[in-house]
Amino acid sequence: RAKEEGGSGHYRYEPRLHATAEERRVLEVALRRALADGELSLNFQPVVNAQDETLVSFEALMRWNSAEHGSISPGKFIPLAEDTRLIVPIGAWVLEQACREAARWPRDVRVAVNVSPEQLLERDFPATVVNALSASGLDAHRLEIEVTESIFLRDPDVARNSLEQVMALGCTVALDDFGTGYSSLGYLRKLQFSTIKVDRTFVDGAAEGNQESLAIVRAVIAMARSLEMTTTAEGVESPEQAELVRSLGCDKIQGFHFGRPMPAEEVHALFRQREPLIA
Ligand code: C2E
Ligand code: MG
Ligand code: MG
Ligand code: MG
């Protein structure tokens, strides 16, 4: 952060690294207060059945609207929350909040919640899930936990044990952003994921005619099937992309084509509109 030196004409050396560290420090101070100040919220993005396009679930996606800094993207504040371990209390709030919203939806609509390795490796992570379920009254079968391959980097046994406890409650676990991280296929046999989410980069690539991406999407779908896991294509933005992943055999689709992440009130409005049709 450059300070004006009254036109002395001196050249001030400002290494970019310094600016970044300073920016992070300033954001960290704000993030420490964000939860208590009510600056965090959840958006929900629909996931549909690839065959009939019926609604399957919503993924909860965190938003931060800082009074001081404006809207900050998850790509920026999630890594900061992870580095500072603020993701542990914030993530517990996300879990409970997402379950509370889902408890008000029709019973056949599930909710998916992203969980960072820092949360999963906490001893009391399973207790945090139990708390969220009991506080909200949500049936465990309606909650899916999304983790990325990175959970297997640090402490695979602790991560697996934690997820197995959560699965014993009735929750399912999805493997997010598949193919972008640490890829050892061994763990896929050790943990029964319900769903593998095919990362948007491969969906994009395949739709653009990239043969490697296409081969990867095909291979992931075939592998998931043989392991009795379903697949979700992420980041589907056009009817053409939807048709492609459907024809390749993806079970579920998520992306702007079917719906953007939306505030909880919009989800409720959606269900209120539909109610007469259901009844
Ligand atoms: P993710 O879990 O892979 O979530 C999907 C991301 O893709 C979301 O970005 C979503 O808005 C975006 N997306 C969905 N459909 C499309 C599409 O058709 N096109 C494009 N271009 N993008 C699409 P978002 O909301 O910015 O979140 C980014 C990441 O931040 C998430 O990736 C997740 O890893 C993390 N994140 C978000 N909320 C939470 C949270 O509550 N806890 C944790 N631990 N991580 C979270
Ligand atoms: Mg996710
Ligand atoms: Mg993802
Ligand atoms: Mg992602």
Short mmCIF file of C-alpha atoms and ligand atoms in Angstrom, two decimals:
data_model
loop_
_atom_site.label_atom_id
_atom_site.label_comp_id
_atom_site.label_asym_id
_atom_site.label_seq_id
_atom_site.Cartn_x
_atom_site.Cartn_y
_atom_site.Cartn_z
CA ARG A 1 0.00 0.00 0.00
CA ALA A 2 1.86 3.06 -1.26
CA LYS A 3 1.98 6.07 1.04
CA GLU A 4 2.31 9.45 -0.60
CA GLU A 5 5.58 10.98 0.49
CA GLY A 6 4.71 14.61 -0.24
CA GLY A 7 6.23 14.74 -3.68
CA SER A 8 9.79 14.22 -2.54
CA GLY A 9 10.49 12.58 -5.85
CA HIS A 10 12.09 9.59 -4.17
CA TYR A 11 11.50 6.33 -5.90
CA ARG A 12 9.87 3.89 -3.52
CA TYR A 13 10.52 0.27 -4.17
CA GLU A 14 7.29 -1.70 -3.76
CA PRO A 15 7.83 -5.39 -4.25
CA ARG A 16 4.66 -7.07 -5.46
CA LEU A 17 5.04 -9.75 -2.82
CA HIS A 18 4.74 -7.11 -0.12
CA ALA A 19 1.50 -5.74 -1.55
CA THR A 20 0.05 -9.24 -1.67
CA ALA A 21 1.02 -10.07 1.91
CA GLU A 22 -0.37 -6.75 3.07
CA GLU A 23 -3.59 -7.30 1.18
CA ARG A 24 -3.92 -10.73 2.75
CA ARG A 25 -3.33 -9.33 6.23
CA VAL A 26 -5.99 -6.68 5.74
CA LEU A 27 -8.45 -9.27 4.39
CA GLU A 28 -7.68 -11.62 7.26
CA VAL A 29 -8.64 -8.96 9.80
CA ALA A 30 -11.93 -8.45 7.97
CA LEU A 31 -12.56 -12.17 7.59
CA ARG A 32 -12.12 -12.70 11.35
CA ARG A 33 -15.14 -10.47 11.91
CA ALA A 34 -17.16 -11.50 8.86
CA LEU A 35 -19.08 -14.34 10.46
CA ALA A 36 -20.10 -12.41 13.60
CA ASP A 37 -20.95 -9.34 11.49
CA GLY A 38 -23.30 -11.34 9.27
CA GLU A 39 -21.28 -10.69 6.11
CA LEU A 40 -21.22 -14.35 5.05
CA SER A 41 -24.11 -15.96 3.23
CA LEU A 42 -24.88 -19.01 1.14
CA ASN A 43 -25.98 -19.29 -2.45
CA PHE A 44 -27.46 -22.50 -3.81
CA GLN A 45 -26.88 -23.89 -7.29
CA PRO A 46 -29.17 -26.57 -8.77
CA VAL A 47 -27.95 -29.98 -9.88
CA VAL A 48 -30.27 -31.83 -12.28
CA ASN A 49 -30.74 -35.39 -13.44
CA ALA A 50 -29.08 -35.61 -16.87
CA GLN A 51 -31.84 -37.78 -18.36
CA ASP A 52 -35.03 -35.93 -17.44
CA GLU A 53 -33.54 -32.68 -16.12
CA THR A 54 -35.45 -32.96 -12.86
CA LEU A 55 -33.99 -31.29 -9.80
CA VAL A 56 -31.76 -33.53 -7.68
CA SER A 57 -30.02 -31.20 -5.24
CA PHE A 58 -28.51 -27.82 -4.60
CA GLU A 59 -24.85 -27.15 -3.84
CA ALA A 60 -24.27 -24.56 -1.12
CA LEU A 61 -21.69 -21.97 -2.18
CA MET A 62 -20.40 -19.38 0.27
CA ARG A 63 -20.45 -15.67 -0.45
CA TRP A 64 -18.67 -12.87 1.40
CA ASN A 65 -19.95 -9.33 1.08
CA SER A 66 -17.54 -7.28 3.16
CA ALA A 67 -18.68 -3.87 4.42
CA GLU A 68 -15.13 -2.65 3.94
CA HIS A 69 -13.95 -4.45 0.82
CA GLY A 70 -17.11 -5.29 -1.09
CA SER A 71 -17.82 -8.67 -2.59
CA ILE A 72 -14.85 -11.05 -2.43
CA SER A 73 -14.79 -14.25 -4.46
CA PRO A 74 -14.51 -17.69 -2.81
CA GLY A 75 -11.42 -18.28 -4.94
CA LYS A 76 -9.80 -15.56 -2.85
CA PHE A 77 -11.26 -15.91 0.64
CA ILE A 78 -11.53 -19.71 0.92
CA PRO A 79 -7.74 -20.24 0.64
CA LEU A 80 -7.29 -17.44 3.19
CA ALA A 81 -9.83 -19.06 5.53
CA GLU A 82 -7.99 -22.36 5.13
CA ASP A 83 -4.52 -20.90 5.80
CA THR A 84 -5.76 -19.13 8.93
CA ARG A 85 -7.94 -22.08 10.02
CA LEU A 86 -10.90 -19.69 10.13
CA ILE A 87 -12.51 -22.25 7.81
CA VAL A 88 -13.15 -24.45 10.86
CA PRO A 89 -15.71 -22.16 12.60
CA ILE A 90 -16.91 -20.73 9.29
CA GLY A 91 -17.34 -24.21 7.82
CA ALA A 92 -19.37 -25.33 10.85
CA TRP A 93 -21.66 -22.36 10.26
CA VAL A 94 -21.97 -23.27 6.54
CA LEU A 95 -22.94 -26.84 7.42
CA GLU A 96 -25.63 -25.81 9.86
CA GLN A 97 -26.96 -23.01 7.66
CA ALA A 98 -27.14 -25.25 4.57
CA CYS A 99 -28.96 -27.96 6.55
CA ARG A 100 -31.44 -25.42 7.94
CA GLU A 101 -32.31 -24.25 4.42
CA ALA A 102 -32.57 -27.77 3.02
CA ALA A 103 -34.89 -28.78 5.86
CA ARG A 104 -37.46 -26.38 4.35
CA TRP A 105 -37.25 -27.87 0.83
CA PRO A 106 -39.23 -30.79 -0.58
CA ARG A 107 -37.94 -34.04 0.89
CA ASP A 108 -36.59 -35.40 -2.38
CA VAL A 109 -34.22 -32.46 -2.84
CA ARG A 110 -30.79 -32.88 -1.26
CA VAL A 111 -28.08 -30.39 -0.32
CA ALA A 112 -24.32 -30.60 -0.98
CA VAL A 113 -21.80 -28.80 1.23
CA ASN A 114 -18.11 -28.22 0.43
CA VAL A 115 -15.71 -29.24 3.18
CA SER A 116 -12.01 -28.28 3.27
CA PRO A 117 -9.25 -30.64 4.43
CA GLU A 118 -8.66 -28.40 7.47
CA GLN A 119 -12.24 -29.08 8.61
CA LEU A 120 -12.15 -32.77 7.87
CA LEU A 121 -8.93 -33.31 9.78
CA GLU A 122 -10.39 -31.77 12.94
CA ARG A 123 -11.13 -34.44 15.51
CA ASP A 124 -14.68 -33.27 16.04
CA PHE A 125 -15.69 -32.96 12.38
CA PRO A 126 -18.21 -35.83 12.63
CA ALA A 127 -19.68 -34.16 15.74
CA THR A 128 -20.02 -30.92 13.77
CA VAL A 129 -22.08 -32.78 11.17
CA VAL A 130 -24.23 -34.40 13.87
CA ASN A 131 -24.84 -30.95 15.37
CA ALA A 132 -25.83 -29.44 12.04
CA LEU A 133 -28.27 -32.28 11.39
CA SER A 134 -29.88 -32.21 14.81
CA ALA A 135 -30.08 -28.41 14.98
CA SER A 136 -31.81 -28.30 11.59
CA GLY A 137 -33.81 -31.51 11.80
CA LEU A 138 -32.50 -32.52 8.37
CA ASP A 139 -32.43 -36.22 7.59
CA ALA A 140 -28.79 -37.33 7.20
CA HIS A 141 -29.61 -38.97 3.86
CA ARG A 142 -30.33 -35.56 2.41
CA LEU A 143 -26.82 -34.24 3.08
CA GLU A 144 -23.88 -34.74 0.74
CA ILE A 145 -20.37 -33.69 1.73
CA GLU A 146 -18.10 -32.55 -1.12
CA VAL A 147 -14.36 -33.03 -0.74
CA THR A 148 -11.49 -32.72 -3.21
CA GLU A 149 -8.60 -35.06 -3.85
CA SER A 150 -6.42 -32.80 -1.68
CA ILE A 151 -7.82 -34.48 1.45
CA PHE A 152 -5.70 -37.50 0.63
CA LEU A 153 -2.46 -35.54 0.50
CA ARG A 154 -1.88 -34.78 4.14
CA ASP A 155 -3.42 -37.45 6.30
CA PRO A 156 -5.37 -39.95 4.21
CA ASP A 157 -6.22 -42.29 7.09
CA VAL A 158 -7.63 -39.55 9.31
CA ALA A 159 -9.60 -38.14 6.37
CA ARG A 160 -11.00 -41.53 5.49
CA ASN A 161 -11.92 -42.34 9.07
CA SER A 162 -13.69 -39.00 9.41
CA LEU A 163 -15.65 -39.52 6.20
CA GLU A 164 -16.58 -43.07 7.16
CA GLN A 165 -18.09 -41.79 10.40
CA VAL A 166 -20.14 -39.28 8.46
CA MET A 167 -21.24 -41.97 5.99
CA ALA A 168 -22.31 -44.14 8.91
CA LEU A 169 -24.76 -41.36 9.80
CA GLY A 170 -26.34 -41.75 6.36
CA CYS A 171 -24.67 -38.85 4.57
CA THR A 172 -23.04 -39.36 1.18
CA VAL A 173 -19.65 -38.07 0.04
CA ALA A 174 -18.83 -36.65 -3.39
CA LEU A 175 -15.37 -36.22 -4.89
CA ASP A 176 -15.24 -32.66 -6.27
CA ASP A 177 -13.16 -31.21 -9.14
CA PHE A 178 -12.02 -34.68 -10.07
CA GLY A 179 -8.90 -34.86 -12.21
CA THR A 180 -7.46 -31.48 -11.24
CA GLY A 181 -5.60 -32.49 -8.10
CA TYR A 182 -3.48 -35.24 -6.69
CA SER A 183 -4.49 -38.27 -8.67
CA SER A 184 -3.81 -41.62 -7.16
CA LEU A 185 -6.64 -43.95 -7.97
CA GLY A 186 -5.94 -46.26 -5.03
CA TYR A 187 -8.11 -44.34 -2.61
CA LEU A 188 -11.11 -44.65 -4.91
CA ARG A 189 -11.28 -48.30 -3.91
CA LYS A 190 -10.93 -47.49 -0.22
CA LEU A 191 -13.77 -45.04 0.14
CA GLN A 192 -17.24 -45.40 -1.32
CA PHE A 193 -17.90 -42.01 -2.86
CA SER A 194 -21.47 -41.65 -4.06
CA THR A 195 -20.52 -39.25 -6.83
CA ILE A 196 -17.51 -38.12 -8.80
CA LYS A 197 -17.77 -34.56 -10.04
CA VAL A 198 -16.04 -34.14 -13.39
CA ASP A 199 -14.23 -30.82 -13.32
CA ARG A 200 -15.40 -28.01 -15.55
CA THR A 201 -12.06 -27.85 -17.40
CA PHE A 202 -12.66 -31.32 -18.90
CA VAL A 203 -16.26 -30.53 -19.78
CA ASP A 204 -15.08 -27.34 -21.51
CA GLY A 205 -12.27 -29.14 -23.29
CA ALA A 206 -14.43 -32.01 -24.48
CA ALA A 207 -17.06 -29.60 -25.81
CA GLU A 208 -14.37 -27.71 -27.72
CA GLY A 209 -13.30 -30.92 -29.40
CA ASN A 210 -10.18 -31.51 -27.33
CA GLN A 211 -9.58 -35.26 -27.69
CA GLU A 212 -7.64 -35.63 -24.42
CA SER A 213 -10.43 -34.01 -22.41
CA LEU A 214 -12.98 -36.17 -24.15
CA ALA A 215 -10.96 -39.29 -23.37
CA ILE A 216 -10.67 -38.24 -19.72
CA VAL A 217 -14.41 -37.63 -19.35
CA ARG A 218 -15.13 -41.04 -20.92
CA ALA A 219 -12.60 -42.77 -18.67
CA VAL A 220 -13.92 -41.12 -15.50
CA ILE A 221 -17.49 -42.14 -16.34
CA ALA A 222 -16.46 -45.73 -17.08
CA MET A 223 -14.40 -45.92 -13.90
CA ALA A 224 -17.18 -44.45 -11.77
CA ARG A 225 -19.63 -46.99 -13.15
CA SER A 226 -17.41 -49.93 -12.38
CA LEU A 227 -16.99 -48.60 -8.83
CA GLU A 228 -20.77 -48.08 -8.53
CA MET A 229 -20.44 -44.33 -8.24
CA THR A 230 -22.44 -41.75 -10.17
CA THR A 231 -20.99 -38.79 -12.08
CA THR A 232 -21.86 -35.10 -12.17
CA ALA A 233 -20.62 -32.84 -14.94
CA GLU A 234 -19.61 -29.43 -13.57
CA GLY A 235 -19.76 -26.09 -15.34
CA VAL A 236 -22.22 -26.94 -18.11
CA GLU A 237 -23.06 -23.60 -19.69
CA SER A 238 -24.81 -24.43 -22.98
CA PRO A 239 -27.39 -26.87 -24.39
CA GLU A 240 -24.60 -28.35 -26.54
CA GLN A 241 -22.46 -29.10 -23.51
CA ALA A 242 -25.46 -30.58 -21.72
CA GLU A 243 -26.19 -32.84 -24.70
CA LEU A 244 -22.55 -33.93 -24.92
CA VAL A 245 -22.17 -34.97 -21.27
CA ARG A 246 -25.59 -36.64 -21.37
CA SER A 247 -24.59 -38.65 -24.44
CA LEU A 248 -21.33 -39.63 -22.74
CA GLY A 249 -23.34 -41.02 -19.82
CA CYS A 250 -23.01 -38.45 -17.04
CA ASP A 251 -25.78 -38.99 -14.49
CA LYS A 252 -26.17 -35.44 -13.25
CA ILE A 253 -25.44 -31.96 -14.55
CA GLN A 254 -24.57 -28.70 -12.79
CA GLY A 255 -23.86 -25.39 -14.45
CA PHE A 256 -25.11 -22.00 -15.53
CA HIS A 257 -27.20 -23.61 -18.29
CA PHE A 258 -29.54 -25.04 -15.65
CA GLY A 259 -29.14 -22.39 -13.00
CA ARG A 260 -26.69 -20.03 -11.37
CA PRO A 261 -26.00 -20.03 -7.66
CA MET A 262 -28.93 -18.16 -6.08
CA PRO A 263 -29.83 -16.79 -2.64
CA ALA A 264 -31.84 -19.03 -0.31
CA GLU A 265 -34.97 -16.86 -0.73
CA GLU A 266 -34.96 -17.53 -4.47
CA VAL A 267 -34.87 -21.27 -3.86
CA HIS A 268 -37.85 -20.96 -1.53
CA ALA A 269 -39.73 -18.82 -4.05
CA LEU A 270 -39.09 -21.53 -6.62
CA PHE A 271 -40.64 -24.17 -4.39
CA ARG A 272 -43.57 -21.94 -3.44
CA GLN A 273 -44.34 -21.51 -7.14
CA ARG A 274 -44.20 -25.23 -7.69
CA GLU A 275 -46.23 -26.21 -4.66
CA PRO A 276 -49.67 -26.23 -6.37
CA LEU A 277 -48.24 -28.56 -9.02
CA ILE A 278 -46.91 -30.99 -6.43
CA ALA A 279 -50.07 -31.01 -4.29
P1 C2E B 1 -16.75 -25.93 -6.38
O1 C2E B 1 -17.16 -26.64 -5.14
O2 C2E B 1 -16.18 -26.75 -7.47
O3 C2E B 1 -18.04 -25.14 -6.86
C1 C2E B 1 -18.39 -24.93 -8.20
C2 C2E B 1 -17.93 -23.58 -8.67
O4 C2E B 1 -18.17 -23.46 -10.07
C3 C2E B 1 -18.70 -22.42 -8.03
O5 C2E B 1 -17.81 -21.31 -7.93
C4 C2E B 1 -19.78 -22.14 -9.05
O6 C2E B 1 -20.31 -20.84 -8.98
C5 C2E B 1 -19.00 -22.34 -10.33
N1 C2E B 1 -19.85 -22.71 -11.46
C6 C2E B 1 -20.98 -23.46 -11.45
N2 C2E B 1 -21.48 -23.62 -12.67
C7 C2E B 1 -20.66 -22.94 -13.49
C8 C2E B 1 -20.67 -22.71 -14.93
O7 C2E B 1 -21.52 -23.18 -15.67
N3 C2E B 1 -19.63 -21.97 -15.42
C9 C2E B 1 -18.68 -21.43 -14.63
N4 C2E B 1 -17.73 -20.69 -15.20
N5 C2E B 1 -18.64 -21.64 -13.27
C10 C2E B 1 -19.62 -22.37 -12.74
P2 C2E B 1 -17.71 -20.43 -6.61
O8 C2E B 1 -19.05 -20.25 -6.00
O9 C2E B 1 -16.93 -19.21 -6.98
O10 C2E B 1 -16.86 -21.32 -5.62
C11 C2E B 1 -15.53 -21.65 -5.93
C12 C2E B 1 -15.00 -22.71 -5.01
O11 C2E B 1 -14.92 -22.22 -3.67
C13 C2E B 1 -15.88 -23.95 -4.92
O12 C2E B 1 -15.68 -24.77 -6.04
C14 C2E B 1 -15.39 -24.54 -3.62
O13 C2E B 1 -14.19 -25.25 -3.84
C15 C2E B 1 -15.08 -23.31 -2.80
N6 C2E B 1 -16.20 -23.04 -1.88
C16 C2E B 1 -17.35 -22.36 -2.08
N7 C2E B 1 -18.12 -22.37 -0.97
C17 C2E B 1 -17.45 -23.09 -0.04
C18 C2E B 1 -17.73 -23.46 1.33
O14 C2E B 1 -18.79 -23.18 1.91
N8 C2E B 1 -16.76 -24.19 1.98
C19 C2E B 1 -15.60 -24.55 1.35
N9 C2E B 1 -14.70 -25.26 2.06
N10 C2E B 1 -15.31 -24.24 0.08
C20 C2E B 1 -16.23 -23.52 -0.62
MG MG B 2 -18.20 -28.29 -4.78
MG MG B 3 -16.33 -28.52 -8.20
MG MG B 4 -14.32 -26.18 -8.60
#
